[in-house]
Amino acid sequence: MEVKDMEINKKCEKCSNTKLKFSTRQMRSGDEGQMTFFHCPVCSHTFTEN
Ligand SMILES: [Zn+2]
């Protein structure tokens, strides 16, 4: 699956970094719709939001 990483001004939950990478993925089934993946390049924390 192709993922495009972009930068966003959002604070990491684990450290004070405020520039996270994020990418979106379209879910093909169910009611999920679009999921957003956030990744902190400083502490490698990764989390998702719907
Ligand atoms: Zn972090």
mmCIF file of N, CA, C and O and ligand atoms in Angstrom:
data_model
loop_
_atom_site.group_PDB
_atom_site.id
_atom_site.type_symbol
_atom_site.label_atom_id
_atom_site.label_comp_id
_atom_site.label_asym_id
_atom_site.label_seq_id
_atom_site.Cartn_x
_atom_site.Cartn_y
_atom_site.Cartn_z
ATOM 1 N N MET A 1 0.857 -1.203 0.000
ATOM 2 C CA MET A 1 0.000 0.000 0.000
ATOM 3 C C MET A 1 0.888 1.247 0.000
ATOM 4 O O MET A 1 1.863 1.333 0.727
ATOM 5 N N GLU A 2 0.560 2.188 -0.798
ATOM 6 C CA GLU A 2 1.379 3.393 -0.907
ATOM 7 C C GLU A 2 1.020 4.391 0.190
ATOM 8 O O GLU A 2 -0.138 4.698 0.405
ATOM 9 N N VAL A 3 2.034 4.876 0.880
ATOM 10 C CA VAL A 3 1.829 5.827 1.967
ATOM 11 C C VAL A 3 2.683 7.055 1.722
ATOM 12 O O VAL A 3 3.870 6.954 1.444
ATOM 13 N N LYS A 4 2.071 8.210 1.828
ATOM 14 C CA LYS A 4 2.822 9.456 1.693
ATOM 15 C C LYS A 4 2.999 10.082 3.063
ATOM 16 O O LYS A 4 2.026 10.326 3.764
ATOM 17 N N ASP A 5 4.243 10.332 3.418
ATOM 18 C CA ASP A 5 4.527 10.973 4.700
ATOM 19 C C ASP A 5 4.575 12.485 4.535
ATOM 20 O O ASP A 5 5.193 13.000 3.626
ATOM 21 N N MET A 6 3.912 13.160 5.458
ATOM 22 C CA MET A 6 3.916 14.618 5.473
ATOM 23 C C MET A 6 4.183 15.083 6.890
ATOM 24 O O MET A 6 4.039 14.333 7.829
ATOM 25 N N GLU A 7 4.561 16.348 7.032
ATOM 26 C CA GLU A 7 4.822 16.893 8.359
ATOM 27 C C GLU A 7 3.617 17.669 8.849
ATOM 28 O O GLU A 7 2.903 18.308 8.081
ATOM 29 N N ILE A 8 3.428 17.607 10.174
ATOM 30 C CA ILE A 8 2.309 18.337 10.769
ATOM 31 C C ILE A 8 2.774 18.924 12.094
ATOM 32 O O ILE A 8 3.618 18.350 12.773
ATOM 33 N N ASN A 9 2.220 20.087 12.449
ATOM 34 C CA ASN A 9 2.519 20.689 13.742
ATOM 35 C C ASN A 9 1.595 20.094 14.783
ATOM 36 O O ASN A 9 0.486 20.556 15.009
ATOM 37 N N LYS A 10 2.057 19.015 15.392
ATOM 38 C CA LYS A 10 1.267 18.326 16.398
ATOM 39 C C LYS A 10 2.228 17.804 17.442
ATOM 40 O O LYS A 10 3.310 17.326 17.105
ATOM 41 N N LYS A 11 1.832 17.903 18.709
ATOM 42 C CA LYS A 11 2.745 17.533 19.780
ATOM 43 C C LYS A 11 2.741 16.037 20.027
ATOM 44 O O LYS A 11 1.689 15.410 20.121
ATOM 45 N N CYS A 12 3.940 15.504 20.178
ATOM 46 C CA CYS A 12 4.100 14.095 20.499
ATOM 47 C C CYS A 12 3.641 13.845 21.933
ATOM 48 O O CYS A 12 3.872 14.651 22.819
ATOM 49 N N GLU A 13 2.979 12.695 22.130
ATOM 50 C CA GLU A 13 2.484 12.347 23.465
ATOM 51 C C GLU A 13 3.609 11.932 24.409
ATOM 52 O O GLU A 13 3.466 11.961 25.618
ATOM 53 N N LYS A 14 4.731 11.533 23.841
ATOM 54 C CA LYS A 14 5.812 10.965 24.651
ATOM 55 C C LYS A 14 6.962 11.931 24.906
ATOM 56 O O LYS A 14 7.683 11.807 25.877
ATOM 57 N N CYS A 15 7.164 12.874 24.015
ATOM 58 C CA CYS A 15 8.251 13.835 24.191
ATOM 59 C C CYS A 15 7.743 15.216 23.784
ATOM 60 O O CYS A 15 6.582 15.382 23.451
ATOM 61 N N SER A 16 8.612 16.198 23.812
ATOM 62 C CA SER A 16 8.163 17.571 23.558
ATOM 63 C C SER A 16 8.255 17.957 22.085
ATOM 64 O O SER A 16 8.050 19.116 21.734
ATOM 65 N N ASN A 17 8.567 17.009 21.250
ATOM 66 C CA ASN A 17 8.655 17.295 19.824
ATOM 67 C C ASN A 17 7.299 17.752 19.273
ATOM 68 O O ASN A 17 6.263 17.187 19.609
ATOM 69 N N THR A 18 7.321 18.777 18.444
ATOM 70 C CA THR A 18 6.055 19.304 17.927
ATOM 71 C C THR A 18 5.943 19.169 16.415
ATOM 72 O O THR A 18 5.036 19.723 15.802
ATOM 73 N N LYS A 19 6.869 18.458 15.820
ATOM 74 C CA LYS A 19 6.747 18.208 14.377
ATOM 75 C C LYS A 19 6.710 16.713 14.122
ATOM 76 O O LYS A 19 7.710 16.025 14.204
ATOM 77 N N LEU A 20 5.531 16.247 13.829
ATOM 78 C CA LEU A 20 5.348 14.822 13.589
ATOM 79 C C LEU A 20 5.157 14.556 12.103
ATOM 80 O O LEU A 20 4.703 15.405 11.359
ATOM 81 N N LYS A 21 5.511 13.352 11.739
ATOM 82 C CA LYS A 21 5.192 12.882 10.395
ATOM 83 C C LYS A 21 3.811 12.251 10.456
ATOM 84 O O LYS A 21 3.437 11.633 11.450
ATOM 85 N N PHE A 22 3.046 12.407 9.409
ATOM 86 C CA PHE A 22 1.779 11.711 9.398
ATOM 87 C C PHE A 22 1.449 11.229 7.995
ATOM 88 O O PHE A 22 1.938 11.751 6.993
ATOM 89 N N SER A 23 0.645 10.208 7.953
ATOM 90 C CA SER A 23 0.182 9.682 6.676
ATOM 91 C C SER A 23 -1.242 9.185 6.859
ATOM 92 O O SER A 23 -1.668 8.854 7.961
ATOM 93 N N THR A 24 -1.985 9.160 5.796
ATOM 94 C CA THR A 24 -3.369 8.703 5.880
ATOM 95 C C THR A 24 -3.557 7.454 5.030
ATOM 96 O O THR A 24 -2.893 7.273 4.015
ATOM 97 N N ARG A 25 -4.426 6.613 5.483
ATOM 98 C CA ARG A 25 -4.745 5.412 4.721
ATOM 99 C C ARG A 25 -6.254 5.267 4.626
ATOM 100 O O ARG A 25 -6.959 5.407 5.618
ATOM 101 N N GLN A 26 -6.695 4.999 3.460
ATOM 102 C CA GLN A 26 -8.121 4.780 3.240
ATOM 103 C C GLN A 26 -8.447 3.324 3.520
ATOM 104 O O GLN A 26 -7.850 2.430 2.952
ATOM 105 N N MET A 27 -9.382 3.122 4.427
ATOM 106 C CA MET A 27 -9.795 1.763 4.728
ATOM 107 C C MET A 27 -10.824 1.308 3.695
ATOM 108 O O MET A 27 -11.756 2.037 3.373
ATOM 109 N N ARG A 28 -10.635 0.107 3.234
ATOM 110 C CA ARG A 28 -11.493 -0.361 2.142
ATOM 111 C C ARG A 28 -12.758 -1.034 2.641
ATOM 112 O O ARG A 28 -13.717 -1.185 1.901
ATOM 113 N N SER A 29 -12.757 -1.465 3.894
ATOM 114 C CA SER A 29 -13.933 -2.176 4.378
ATOM 115 C C SER A 29 -14.368 -1.635 5.731
ATOM 116 O O SER A 29 -13.592 -1.017 6.439
ATOM 117 N N GLY A 30 -15.604 -1.889 6.087
ATOM 118 C CA GLY A 30 -16.106 -1.482 7.388
ATOM 119 C C GLY A 30 -16.430 -0.005 7.451
ATOM 120 O O GLY A 30 -16.515 0.680 6.455
ATOM 121 N N ASP A 31 -16.584 0.475 8.680
ATOM 122 C CA ASP A 31 -16.978 1.859 8.888
ATOM 123 C C ASP A 31 -15.814 2.750 9.279
ATOM 124 O O ASP A 31 -16.006 3.865 9.715
ATOM 125 N N GLU A 32 -14.613 2.232 9.151
ATOM 126 C CA GLU A 32 -13.441 2.960 9.620
ATOM 127 C C GLU A 32 -13.208 4.254 8.846
ATOM 128 O O GLU A 32 -12.781 5.240 9.386
ATOM 129 N N GLY A 33 -13.470 4.198 7.544
ATOM 130 C CA GLY A 33 -13.205 5.385 6.747
ATOM 131 C C GLY A 33 -11.722 5.601 6.584
ATOM 132 O O GLY A 33 -11.006 4.719 6.122
ATOM 133 N N GLN A 34 -11.248 6.761 7.008
ATOM 134 C CA GLN A 34 -9.834 7.090 6.851
ATOM 135 C C GLN A 34 -9.120 7.079 8.190
ATOM 136 O O GLN A 34 -9.595 7.647 9.159
ATOM 137 N N MET A 35 -7.976 6.441 8.227
ATOM 138 C CA MET A 35 -7.160 6.439 9.432
ATOM 139 C C MET A 35 -5.935 7.307 9.214
ATOM 140 O O MET A 35 -5.357 7.324 8.138
ATOM 141 N N THR A 36 -5.528 8.013 10.272
ATOM 142 C CA THR A 36 -4.333 8.835 10.196
ATOM 143 C C THR A 36 -3.262 8.256 11.106
ATOM 144 O O THR A 36 -3.506 8.002 12.282
ATOM 145 N N PHE A 37 -2.083 8.039 10.550
ATOM 146 C CA PHE A 37 -0.954 7.495 11.297
ATOM 147 C C PHE A 37 0.024 8.621 11.609
ATOM 148 O O PHE A 37 0.467 9.323 10.699
ATOM 149 N N PHE A 38 0.354 8.779 12.889
ATOM 150 C CA PHE A 38 1.340 9.779 13.292
ATOM 151 C C PHE A 38 2.606 9.080 13.751
ATOM 152 O O PHE A 38 2.556 8.051 14.416
ATOM 153 N N HIS A 39 3.748 9.667 13.398
ATOM 154 C CA HIS A 39 5.029 9.094 13.802
ATOM 155 C C HIS A 39 5.955 10.208 14.259
ATOM 156 O O HIS A 39 6.154 11.190 13.545
ATOM 157 N N CYS A 40 6.518 10.037 15.444
ATOM 158 C CA CYS A 40 7.479 11.001 15.974
ATOM 159 C C CYS A 40 8.890 10.560 15.589
ATOM 160 O O CYS A 40 9.327 9.486 15.981
ATOM 161 N N PRO A 41 9.617 11.381 14.834
ATOM 162 C CA PRO A 41 10.969 11.009 14.421
ATOM 163 C C PRO A 41 11.989 11.120 15.545
ATOM 164 O O PRO A 41 13.096 10.619 15.419
ATOM 165 N N VAL A 42 11.611 11.765 16.657
ATOM 166 C CA VAL A 42 12.538 11.944 17.776
ATOM 167 C C VAL A 42 12.559 10.709 18.679
ATOM 168 O O VAL A 42 13.609 10.166 18.993
ATOM 169 N N CYS A 43 11.389 10.241 19.099
ATOM 170 C CA CYS A 43 11.331 9.114 20.027
ATOM 171 C C CYS A 43 10.728 7.863 19.390
ATOM 172 O O CYS A 43 10.554 6.854 20.054
ATOM 173 N N SER A 44 10.391 7.953 18.117
ATOM 174 C CA SER A 44 9.852 6.816 17.360
ATOM 175 C C SER A 44 8.473 6.362 17.826
ATOM 176 O O SER A 44 8.031 5.265 17.508
ATOM 177 N N HIS A 45 7.792 7.220 18.604
ATOM 178 C CA HIS A 45 6.441 6.894 19.036
ATOM 179 C C HIS A 45 5.502 6.955 17.815
ATOM 180 O O HIS A 45 5.556 7.882 17.023
ATOM 181 N N THR A 46 4.656 5.947 17.709
ATOM 182 C CA THR A 46 3.704 5.900 16.601
ATOM 183 C C THR A 46 2.304 5.670 17.138
ATOM 184 O O THR A 46 2.097 4.844 18.014
ATOM 185 N N PHE A 47 1.336 6.420 16.630
ATOM 186 C CA PHE A 47 -0.037 6.206 17.056
ATOM 187 C C PHE A 47 -0.975 6.572 15.910
ATOM 188 O O PHE A 47 -0.591 7.193 14.940
ATOM 189 N N THR A 48 -2.223 6.151 16.066
ATOM 190 C CA THR A 48 -3.190 6.375 14.985
ATOM 191 C C THR A 48 -4.405 7.133 15.509
ATOM 192 O O THR A 48 -4.717 7.110 16.694
ATOM 193 N N GLU A 49 -5.059 7.807 14.583
ATOM 194 C CA GLU A 49 -6.323 8.462 14.896
ATOM 195 C C GLU A 49 -7.283 8.195 13.759
ATOM 196 O O GLU A 49 -6.893 8.121 12.611
ATOM 197 N N ASN A 50 -8.562 8.089 14.110
ATOM 198 C CA ASN A 50 -9.558 7.930 13.060
ATOM 199 C C ASN A 50 -10.108 9.278 12.641
ATOM 200 O O ASN A 50 -10.208 10.180 13.426
HETATM 201 ZN ZN ZN B 1 8.207 11.881 20.488
#
